């Protein structure tokens, strides 16, 4: 496998097919992605993480791939935002019903839940996480 | 050269003897001369030294018919444009290179004129009759490498003997192999498709691939005309093509498994393209098994 180290800090992983030559294929890739090629190395499959949760945070380190935790945190927050959007939609429906039935207690509970959701991307555990596994474990129940 | 009216005139002995000798000389030389004999007879022979032809008077004594050649070289090499004329009766032309062999007007060549032509090279020899005259019913024919034929004239048109009968969807016969341009035109019905040219037809997929996703990683299970696959990130895959398209105007198709995913092909140039895979509901990038194929001109 060929790892292409990109100028945006990320990595692309190229697999050659048949008798294809690495230089030619990298040339094709560079033509398709102008200004992105920084360097390339040949790596073993084992050097690539099997967990792709943070694939877009992969960076080259030495002769292998590691997860850039700063990027990973942003990716994780984006995942949280997408999950949160669904929950917000559900809570909006519940809130309207509570208003219609003049159930103020239920409405207040829903407001609290929404506040909790708004705060999930600000959880200190996200910034405190030092490994992808720790980061992945930052998933409050309100998102489920 | 000698010609005689074959009439021994009354004269003294020496003159009669001379007249007889001239008559015999005319007989043994086939009445040879640069122009036709002044006195002609039915079936009379004439060695026409102007055209290098042996001619014979017809039964009605109204015209000459060519019977043979007076030339001493019969097999002639040709490497460029020329016109086969009356004096080339019975000649064999060994042609090399690519050029046109023109034919003199059929009326001038007359009924019974013929010659042989062989393409002994690797080019193409075009045989082109005069003006609007035809050969085998068409304006011109070609001799491909190794082809040969005899060209016959009937005084108004030309026919060949020895060229292979070409097959059509009506008749059996030899069939020519289609070249790339013919495959791309996609209109010929008398050309054969070979494995090495089949893919040039507009209806043929120029590439296809089946990429199975598992745990976010991709495995190429089957493909045609690809040289590499590049994982640029989640739902962001480049595929490089072995034989490029002639431009970036081609038609990539993608089908992604799973009800919530869509594939977004992006063409940058004829040699590579990108697939983005998205969740169709949220728009988020995603990895998923997909199938792809493309159509266009290479």
Short mmCIF file of C-alpha atoms in Angstrom, two decimals:
data_model
loop_
_atom_site.label_atom_id
_atom_site.label_comp_id
_atom_site.label_asym_id
_atom_site.label_seq_id
_atom_site.Cartn_x
_atom_site.Cartn_y
_atom_site.Cartn_z
CA UNK A 1 0.00 0.00 0.00
CA UNK A 2 1.17 3.53 -0.77
CA UNK A 3 0.53 6.32 1.65
CA UNK A 4 0.29 9.76 0.09
CA UNK A 5 1.01 12.52 2.56
CA UNK A 6 -1.13 15.48 1.58
CA UNK A 7 -0.57 19.20 2.02
CA UNK A 8 -3.85 19.50 3.90
CA UNK A 9 -2.28 17.28 6.56
CA UNK A 10 -4.33 14.22 5.75
CA UNK A 11 -3.30 10.98 4.11
CA UNK A 12 -4.56 9.07 1.10
CA UNK A 13 -4.03 5.34 0.83
CA UNK A 14 -3.44 3.93 -2.61
CA UNK A 15 -3.70 0.31 -3.65
CA UNK A 16 -2.20 -0.61 -7.01
CA UNK A 17 -4.08 -2.97 -9.28
CA UNK A 18 -2.28 -5.53 -11.41
CA UNK A 19 1.01 -4.36 -12.86
CA UNK A 20 0.37 -0.66 -12.28
CA UNK A 21 3.43 1.43 -11.46
CA UNK A 22 3.40 3.55 -8.32
CA UNK A 23 4.90 6.68 -9.88
CA UNK A 24 2.39 6.70 -12.71
CA UNK A 25 -0.52 6.19 -10.37
CA UNK A 26 0.63 8.89 -8.01
CA UNK A 27 0.97 11.16 -11.04
CA UNK A 28 -2.65 10.45 -11.96
CA UNK A 29 -3.75 11.10 -8.42
CA UNK A 30 -1.81 14.38 -8.30
CA UNK A 31 -3.40 15.48 -11.54
CA UNK A 32 -6.80 14.82 -10.05
CA UNK A 33 -5.91 16.50 -6.77
CA UNK A 34 -3.74 19.45 -7.76
CA UNK A 35 -1.59 20.99 -5.04
CA UNK A 36 -2.29 18.17 -2.60
CA UNK A 37 0.73 15.93 -3.01
CA UNK A 38 3.46 16.41 -0.42
CA UNK A 39 5.24 13.04 -0.36
CA UNK A 40 4.58 9.34 -0.34
CA UNK A 41 5.88 6.22 1.30
CA UNK A 42 5.18 2.54 1.00
CA UNK A 43 3.57 1.14 4.14
CA UNK A 44 2.35 -2.21 5.35
CA UNK A 45 -1.34 -2.84 5.83
CA UNK A 46 -0.73 -3.38 9.53
CA UNK A 47 0.45 0.21 9.83
CA UNK A 48 -3.03 1.46 9.08
CA UNK A 49 -5.60 1.64 11.90
CA UNK A 50 -8.43 -0.84 11.56
CA UNK A 51 -10.89 1.52 13.21
CA UNK A 52 -11.95 4.16 10.70
CA UNK A 53 -14.07 6.20 13.08
CA UNK A 54 -11.53 8.96 12.82
CA UNK A 55 -10.36 8.21 9.27
CA UNK A 56 -10.40 11.87 8.30
CA UNK A 57 -8.05 12.63 11.20
CA UNK A 58 -5.38 10.19 10.09
CA UNK A 59 -1.95 11.67 9.63
CA UNK A 60 1.47 10.31 8.80
CA UNK A 61 3.76 9.67 11.72
CA UNK A 62 7.08 8.02 11.07
CA UNK A 63 6.32 4.97 8.96
CA UNK A 64 2.70 4.61 9.99
CA UNK A 65 -0.62 6.28 10.48
CA UNK A 66 -1.83 7.83 13.71
CA UNK A 67 -4.93 9.78 14.65
CA UNK A 68 -4.48 13.53 15.01
CA UNK A 69 -6.47 14.08 18.23
CA UNK A 70 -7.25 17.74 17.52
CA UNK A 71 -8.82 16.79 14.22
CA UNK A 72 -10.48 13.80 15.79
CA UNK A 73 -12.15 15.99 18.42
CA UNK A 74 -13.64 18.18 15.71
CA UNK A 75 -14.83 15.13 13.82
CA UNK A 76 -16.39 13.73 16.97
CA UNK A 77 -18.17 17.00 17.67
CA UNK A 78 -19.54 16.88 14.12
CA UNK A 79 -20.80 13.37 14.73
CA UNK A 80 -22.44 14.62 17.92
CA UNK A 81 -24.06 17.51 16.09
CA UNK A 82 -25.58 15.15 13.53
CA UNK A 83 -26.89 12.86 16.25
CA UNK A 84 -28.14 15.86 18.18
CA UNK A 85 -30.08 17.17 15.21
CA UNK A 86 -32.29 14.09 15.23
CA UNK A 87 -32.89 14.38 18.96
CA UNK A 88 -33.72 18.09 18.65
CA UNK A 89 -36.33 17.27 16.04
CA UNK A 90 -37.93 14.70 18.31
CA UNK A 91 -37.91 17.06 21.29
CA UNK A 92 -39.43 19.86 19.22
CA UNK A 93 -42.42 17.65 18.52
CA UNK A 94 -42.72 16.67 22.18
CA UNK A 95 -42.42 20.31 23.24
CA UNK A 96 -45.25 21.40 20.91
CA UNK A 97 -47.49 18.67 22.31
CA UNK A 98 -46.67 19.78 25.86
CA UNK A 99 -47.61 23.37 24.99
CA UNK A 100 -50.82 22.23 23.33
CA UNK A 101 -51.79 20.19 26.38
CA UNK A 102 -50.58 22.97 28.69
CA UNK A 103 -48.29 20.47 30.43
CA UNK A 104 -45.76 22.93 31.77
CA UNK A 105 -43.78 20.31 33.69
CA UNK A 106 -43.19 18.29 30.57
CA UNK A 107 -42.29 21.41 28.67
CA UNK A 108 -39.70 22.37 31.26
CA UNK A 109 -38.18 18.89 31.17
CA UNK A 110 -37.90 19.13 27.44
CA UNK A 111 -36.20 22.50 27.67
CA UNK A 112 -33.64 20.99 30.03
CA UNK A 113 -32.99 18.12 27.69
CA UNK A 114 -32.43 20.52 24.83
CA UNK A 115 -30.03 22.55 26.91
CA UNK A 116 -28.16 19.39 27.71
CA UNK A 117 -27.98 18.57 24.03
CA UNK A 118 -26.67 22.01 23.19
CA UNK A 119 -23.84 21.44 25.60
CA UNK A 120 -22.65 18.05 24.41
CA UNK A 121 -19.94 19.47 22.12
CA UNK A 122 -18.58 21.46 25.03
CA UNK A 123 -18.09 18.49 27.33
CA UNK A 124 -14.65 18.72 28.98
CA UNK A 125 -14.13 14.99 28.39
CA UNK A 126 -13.76 15.67 24.68
CA UNK A 127 -10.77 17.93 25.17
CA UNK A 128 -9.42 15.69 27.88
CA UNK A 129 -9.45 12.57 25.67
CA UNK A 130 -5.94 11.54 24.66
CA UNK A 131 -6.77 8.46 22.58
CA UNK A 132 -9.40 7.67 19.98
CA UNK A 133 -10.93 5.13 22.35
CA UNK A 134 -11.31 7.73 25.10
CA UNK A 135 -12.80 10.17 22.65
CA UNK A 136 -15.28 7.63 21.35
CA UNK A 137 -16.42 6.95 24.90
CA UNK A 138 -17.51 10.61 25.19
CA UNK A 139 -21.08 9.96 24.22
CA UNK A 140 -23.66 11.25 26.70
CA UNK A 141 -26.90 9.34 27.09
CA UNK A 142 -28.91 12.26 25.81
CA UNK A 143 -27.63 11.52 22.31
CA UNK A 144 -28.96 7.98 22.33
CA UNK B 1 9.08 -3.96 -88.95
CA UNK B 2 7.19 -4.78 -92.06
CA UNK B 3 3.73 -4.37 -93.40
CA UNK B 4 2.27 -5.40 -96.75
CA UNK B 5 -1.02 -5.18 -98.59
CA UNK B 6 -0.75 -8.91 -99.48
CA UNK B 7 -1.32 -8.16 -103.09
CA UNK B 8 1.50 -9.18 -105.48
CA UNK B 9 1.38 -6.64 -108.21
CA UNK B 10 2.26 -7.35 -111.82
CA UNK B 11 5.87 -6.43 -112.31
CA UNK B 12 9.19 -7.76 -113.52
CA UNK B 13 10.78 -10.71 -111.79
CA UNK B 14 12.97 -8.80 -109.38
CA UNK B 15 10.09 -6.59 -108.28
CA UNK B 16 7.78 -9.57 -107.82
CA UNK B 17 10.46 -11.33 -105.83
CA UNK B 18 10.95 -8.26 -103.64
CA UNK B 19 7.21 -7.93 -103.22
CA UNK B 20 6.98 -11.58 -102.13
CA UNK B 21 9.82 -11.18 -99.65
CA UNK B 22 8.17 -8.13 -98.17
CA UNK B 23 4.92 -10.03 -97.81
CA UNK B 24 6.71 -12.89 -96.07
CA UNK B 25 8.55 -10.46 -93.79
CA UNK B 26 5.22 -8.98 -92.83
CA UNK B 27 3.85 -12.43 -92.07
CA UNK B 28 6.74 -13.47 -89.85
CA UNK B 29 6.80 -10.11 -88.00
CA UNK B 30 3.02 -10.10 -87.37
CA UNK B 31 2.66 -7.01 -89.56
CA UNK B 32 4.58 -5.07 -86.96
CA UNK B 33 4.60 -1.34 -87.14
CA UNK B 34 4.04 1.86 -85.25
CA UNK B 35 0.68 2.31 -86.95
CA UNK B 36 -1.86 -0.12 -88.25
CA UNK B 37 -1.37 -1.69 -91.71
CA UNK B 38 -2.91 0.23 -94.57
CA UNK B 39 -4.71 -2.85 -95.80
CA UNK B 40 -6.44 -4.96 -93.16
CA UNK B 41 -8.12 -8.32 -93.19
CA UNK B 42 -10.42 -10.19 -90.82
CA UNK B 43 -8.36 -12.01 -88.10
CA UNK B 44 -5.16 -10.30 -89.26
CA UNK B 45 -2.44 -9.91 -86.57
CA UNK B 46 -0.63 -6.63 -85.96
CA UNK B 47 2.30 -6.14 -83.63
CA UNK B 48 1.55 -2.58 -82.54
CA UNK B 49 4.99 -1.29 -81.65
CA UNK B 50 3.64 2.05 -80.45
CA UNK B 51 1.67 0.43 -77.61
CA UNK B 52 3.73 -2.73 -77.31
CA UNK B 53 0.70 -4.89 -78.04
CA UNK B 54 -0.15 -7.76 -80.29
CA UNK B 55 -3.52 -7.05 -81.83
CA UNK B 56 -5.86 -9.00 -84.03
CA UNK B 57 -8.48 -7.80 -86.43
CA UNK B 58 -12.01 -8.84 -85.55
CA UNK B 59 -14.20 -11.03 -87.74
CA UNK B 60 -15.95 -8.07 -89.26
CA UNK B 61 -12.60 -6.46 -90.01
CA UNK B 62 -13.89 -3.38 -88.28
CA UNK B 63 -11.68 -3.13 -85.17
CA UNK B 64 -8.56 -4.41 -83.45
CA UNK B 65 -8.64 -6.67 -80.44
CA UNK B 66 -5.68 -6.93 -78.08
CA UNK B 67 -4.32 -10.46 -77.90
CA UNK B 68 -1.06 -10.05 -76.03
CA UNK B 69 1.85 -7.95 -74.93
CA UNK B 70 5.06 -7.34 -76.80
CA UNK B 71 6.86 -6.30 -73.61
CA UNK B 72 9.75 -8.32 -72.30
CA UNK B 73 9.16 -7.52 -68.63
CA UNK B 74 5.90 -8.64 -67.18
CA UNK B 75 6.27 -8.21 -63.44
CA UNK B 76 6.75 -4.58 -62.47
CA UNK B 77 7.34 -3.05 -59.04
CA UNK B 78 5.30 0.03 -58.18
CA UNK B 79 5.87 2.22 -55.14
CA UNK B 80 3.76 5.29 -55.90
CA UNK B 81 0.92 6.81 -57.84
CA UNK B 82 0.57 5.61 -61.45
CA UNK B 83 -2.02 4.95 -64.12
CA UNK B 84 -2.38 1.57 -65.75
CA UNK B 85 -2.80 2.20 -69.48
CA UNK B 86 -3.46 0.22 -72.63
CA UNK B 87 0.17 -0.79 -73.02
CA UNK B 88 0.06 -2.39 -69.57
CA UNK B 89 -2.05 -5.22 -70.97
CA UNK B 90 -1.31 -8.41 -69.02
CA UNK B 91 1.21 -6.75 -66.68
CA UNK B 92 1.58 -7.76 -63.05
CA UNK B 93 2.09 -4.85 -60.65
CA UNK B 94 3.77 -5.60 -57.35
CA UNK B 95 2.78 -2.66 -55.17
CA UNK B 96 4.25 -1.46 -51.92
CA UNK B 97 3.56 1.65 -49.81
CA UNK B 98 0.19 3.37 -49.81
CA UNK B 99 -0.90 4.98 -53.07
CA UNK B 100 -3.55 5.04 -55.78
CA UNK B 101 -3.35 2.99 -58.92
CA UNK B 102 -5.51 4.77 -61.50
CA UNK B 103 -6.98 3.10 -64.55
CA UNK B 104 -7.14 4.60 -68.02
CA UNK B 105 -10.61 5.18 -69.45
CA UNK B 106 -12.35 1.86 -70.04
CA UNK B 107 -13.22 2.77 -73.60
CA UNK B 108 -9.52 3.32 -74.35
CA UNK B 109 -8.49 0.07 -72.71
CA UNK B 110 -11.37 -1.70 -74.50
CA UNK B 111 -12.99 -5.05 -73.92
CA UNK B 112 -10.57 -7.81 -72.89
CA UNK B 113 -7.87 -5.62 -71.35
CA UNK B 114 -6.59 -6.91 -68.04
CA UNK B 115 -3.74 -6.64 -65.60
CA UNK B 116 -2.81 -8.08 -62.22
CA UNK B 117 -2.16 -6.17 -59.01
CA UNK B 118 -0.79 -7.32 -55.69
CA UNK B 119 -0.30 -5.37 -52.49
CA UNK B 120 3.05 -6.70 -51.39
CA UNK B 121 3.62 -4.13 -48.66
CA UNK B 122 1.99 -3.01 -45.47
CA UNK B 123 0.11 -0.01 -46.83
CA UNK B 124 -3.16 0.19 -48.70
CA UNK B 125 -3.43 0.31 -52.49
CA UNK B 126 -6.46 2.05 -53.90
CA UNK B 127 -7.56 1.10 -57.41
CA UNK B 128 -9.44 4.00 -58.93
CA UNK B 129 -11.04 3.89 -62.41
CA UNK B 130 -11.17 6.95 -64.62
CA UNK B 131 -13.66 9.70 -63.81
CA UNK B 132 -17.02 8.21 -62.80
CA UNK B 133 -16.26 4.74 -64.07
CA UNK B 134 -16.57 1.94 -61.56
CA UNK B 135 -14.83 -1.22 -60.49
CA UNK B 136 -16.94 -3.99 -59.03
CA UNK B 137 -19.76 -1.47 -59.09
CA UNK B 138 -18.08 1.06 -56.80
CA UNK B 139 -15.95 4.14 -57.36
CA UNK B 140 -12.78 2.48 -56.09
CA UNK B 141 -11.54 -0.55 -54.23
CA UNK B 142 -8.63 -1.13 -51.94
CA UNK B 143 -6.05 -3.84 -51.75
CA UNK B 144 -5.00 -4.48 -48.21
CA UNK B 145 -1.63 -6.03 -47.43
CA UNK B 146 -1.44 -9.44 -49.08
CA UNK B 147 -4.46 -8.87 -51.34
CA UNK B 148 -4.16 -9.48 -55.06
CA UNK B 149 -6.50 -9.63 -58.02
CA UNK B 150 -6.84 -9.51 -61.77
CA UNK B 151 -8.56 -6.42 -63.12
CA UNK B 152 -10.66 -6.94 -66.20
CA UNK B 153 -12.11 -4.29 -68.50
CA UNK B 154 -15.14 -4.81 -70.74
CA UNK B 155 -14.81 -1.47 -72.49
CA UNK B 156 -17.07 0.45 -70.13
CA UNK B 157 -16.39 -0.78 -66.62
CA UNK B 158 -14.04 -2.92 -64.55
CA UNK B 159 -14.35 -6.12 -62.57
CA UNK B 160 -11.88 -8.00 -60.45
CA UNK B 161 -11.20 -11.68 -60.12
CA UNK B 162 -9.43 -13.08 -57.13
CA UNK B 163 -10.43 -10.68 -54.38
CA UNK B 164 -12.13 -12.45 -51.51
CA UNK B 165 -15.88 -12.15 -51.42
CA UNK B 166 -16.70 -9.94 -48.47
CA UNK B 167 -19.28 -11.14 -46.06
CA UNK B 168 -22.37 -9.17 -45.20
CA UNK B 169 -25.43 -9.93 -43.16
CA UNK B 170 -26.82 -11.50 -46.33
CA UNK B 171 -23.85 -13.31 -47.89
CA UNK B 172 -21.13 -15.54 -46.55
CA UNK B 173 -17.53 -14.60 -47.29
CA UNK B 174 -14.38 -13.11 -45.90
CA UNK B 175 -14.89 -10.56 -43.19
CA UNK B 176 -12.62 -7.68 -42.30
CA UNK B 177 -11.65 -6.91 -38.74
CA UNK B 178 -13.06 -3.67 -37.40
CA UNK B 179 -10.55 -1.04 -36.30
CA UNK B 180 -10.96 1.36 -33.40
CA UNK B 181 -12.60 4.13 -35.45
CA UNK B 182 -15.11 1.68 -36.89
CA UNK B 183 -15.93 0.40 -33.43
CA UNK B 184 -16.41 3.95 -32.23
CA UNK B 185 -18.63 4.80 -35.20
CA UNK B 186 -20.69 1.75 -34.37
CA UNK B 187 -22.38 1.61 -37.78
CA UNK B 188 -20.58 -1.03 -39.88
CA UNK B 189 -22.44 -4.30 -40.38
CA UNK B 190 -19.76 -6.04 -42.42
CA UNK B 191 -16.84 -5.90 -39.99
CA UNK B 192 -15.90 -8.39 -37.30
CA UNK B 193 -15.40 -7.44 -33.69
CA UNK B 194 -12.30 -8.77 -31.96
CA UNK B 195 -11.64 -9.00 -28.23
CA UNK B 196 -9.01 -6.29 -28.39
CA UNK B 197 -11.34 -3.79 -30.05
CA UNK B 198 -14.72 -4.64 -28.57
CA UNK B 199 -14.45 -2.09 -25.79
CA UNK B 200 -14.24 0.84 -28.22
CA UNK B 201 -17.92 0.57 -29.12
CA UNK B 202 -19.95 3.38 -27.52
CA UNK B 203 -22.20 0.87 -25.83
CA UNK B 204 -19.35 -0.89 -24.05
CA UNK B 205 -18.39 -0.05 -20.50
CA UNK B 206 -14.89 1.43 -20.52
CA UNK B 207 -14.36 0.47 -16.92
CA UNK B 208 -16.22 -1.12 -14.08
CA UNK B 209 -15.44 -2.01 -10.51
CA UNK B 210 -16.95 -3.64 -7.48
CA UNK B 211 -15.56 -2.26 -4.22
CA UNK B 212 -16.70 -3.95 -1.08
CA UNK B 213 -16.64 -1.93 2.10
CA UNK B 214 -16.03 -3.59 5.43
CA UNK B 215 -15.30 -1.70 8.61
CA UNK B 216 -14.72 1.38 6.52
CA UNK B 217 -12.01 -0.23 4.43
CA UNK B 218 -12.39 -1.05 0.77
CA UNK B 219 -11.55 -4.24 -1.05
CA UNK B 220 -11.57 -4.34 -4.82
CA UNK B 221 -13.38 -7.58 -5.58
CA UNK B 222 -13.49 -7.23 -9.35
CA UNK B 223 -12.65 -4.57 -11.88
CA UNK B 224 -11.80 -3.76 -15.46
CA UNK B 225 -9.46 -1.06 -16.73
CA UNK B 226 -8.37 0.27 -13.38
CA UNK B 227 -4.83 0.69 -12.14
CA UNK B 228 -5.31 1.94 -8.61
CA UNK B 229 -7.82 2.89 -5.96
CA UNK B 230 -7.15 5.65 -3.47
CA UNK B 231 -8.86 6.07 -0.12
CA UNK B 232 -8.77 9.81 0.54
CA UNK B 233 -10.99 9.67 3.58
CA UNK B 234 -14.46 8.66 4.60
CA UNK B 235 -16.67 8.45 1.52
CA UNK B 236 -13.95 9.90 -0.69
CA UNK B 237 -12.43 7.47 -3.17
CA UNK B 238 -10.33 8.11 -6.25
CA UNK B 239 -10.14 5.52 -8.99
CA UNK B 240 -7.45 5.72 -11.63
CA UNK B 241 -8.04 4.37 -15.12
CA UNK B 242 -5.59 2.31 -17.17
CA UNK B 243 -6.67 3.43 -20.65
CA UNK B 244 -7.83 6.99 -20.27
CA UNK B 245 -10.91 8.53 -21.76
CA UNK B 246 -10.20 10.95 -24.60
CA UNK B 247 -11.62 13.83 -22.58
CA UNK B 248 -13.37 14.54 -19.31
CA UNK B 249 -16.72 14.26 -21.06
CA UNK B 250 -17.76 10.75 -20.17
CA UNK B 251 -20.43 9.08 -18.15
CA UNK B 252 -19.56 7.44 -14.84
CA UNK B 253 -22.30 5.60 -13.02
CA UNK B 254 -22.30 4.48 -9.42
CA UNK B 255 -24.59 2.35 -7.37
CA UNK B 256 -24.14 2.26 -3.60
CA UNK B 257 -25.54 -0.50 -1.46
CA UNK B 258 -27.70 0.45 1.47
CA UNK B 259 -30.86 2.50 1.24
CA UNK B 260 -29.47 5.65 2.80
CA UNK B 261 -26.39 6.13 0.66
CA UNK B 262 -25.79 7.90 -2.60
CA UNK B 263 -22.70 7.97 -4.79
CA UNK B 264 -21.50 11.23 -6.28
CA UNK B 265 -19.06 10.79 -9.17
CA UNK B 266 -16.77 13.68 -9.99
CA UNK B 267 -14.71 13.81 -13.18
CA UNK B 268 -11.51 15.79 -13.25
CA UNK B 269 -9.88 14.39 -16.35
CA UNK B 270 -9.97 11.34 -18.59
CA UNK B 271 -7.61 9.32 -16.46
CA UNK B 272 -9.14 9.40 -13.02
CA UNK B 273 -12.30 10.21 -11.20
CA UNK B 274 -13.62 10.46 -7.68
CA UNK B 275 -16.55 9.04 -5.82
CA UNK B 276 -18.04 10.72 -2.86
CA UNK B 277 -20.43 8.66 -0.80
CA UNK B 278 -22.97 10.44 1.33
CA UNK B 279 -25.81 9.63 3.63
CA UNK B 280 -28.76 10.73 1.55
CA UNK B 281 -30.68 11.94 4.64
CA UNK B 282 -28.03 13.80 6.59
CA UNK B 283 -25.53 14.52 3.82
CA UNK B 284 -22.75 13.15 6.01
CA UNK B 285 -19.83 11.39 4.35
CA UNK B 286 -19.98 7.64 4.68
CA UNK B 287 -18.26 4.49 3.56
CA UNK B 288 -20.29 1.86 1.72
CA UNK B 289 -19.94 -0.91 -0.80
CA UNK B 290 -20.40 0.40 -4.31
CA UNK B 291 -20.40 -0.61 -7.94
CA UNK B 292 -19.29 1.64 -10.74
CA UNK B 293 -19.05 1.65 -14.51
CA UNK B 294 -18.49 4.29 -17.14
CA UNK B 295 -19.23 4.89 -20.79
CA UNK B 296 -17.53 7.29 -23.16
CA UNK B 297 -14.84 7.71 -25.77
CA UNK B 298 -11.30 6.49 -25.20
#
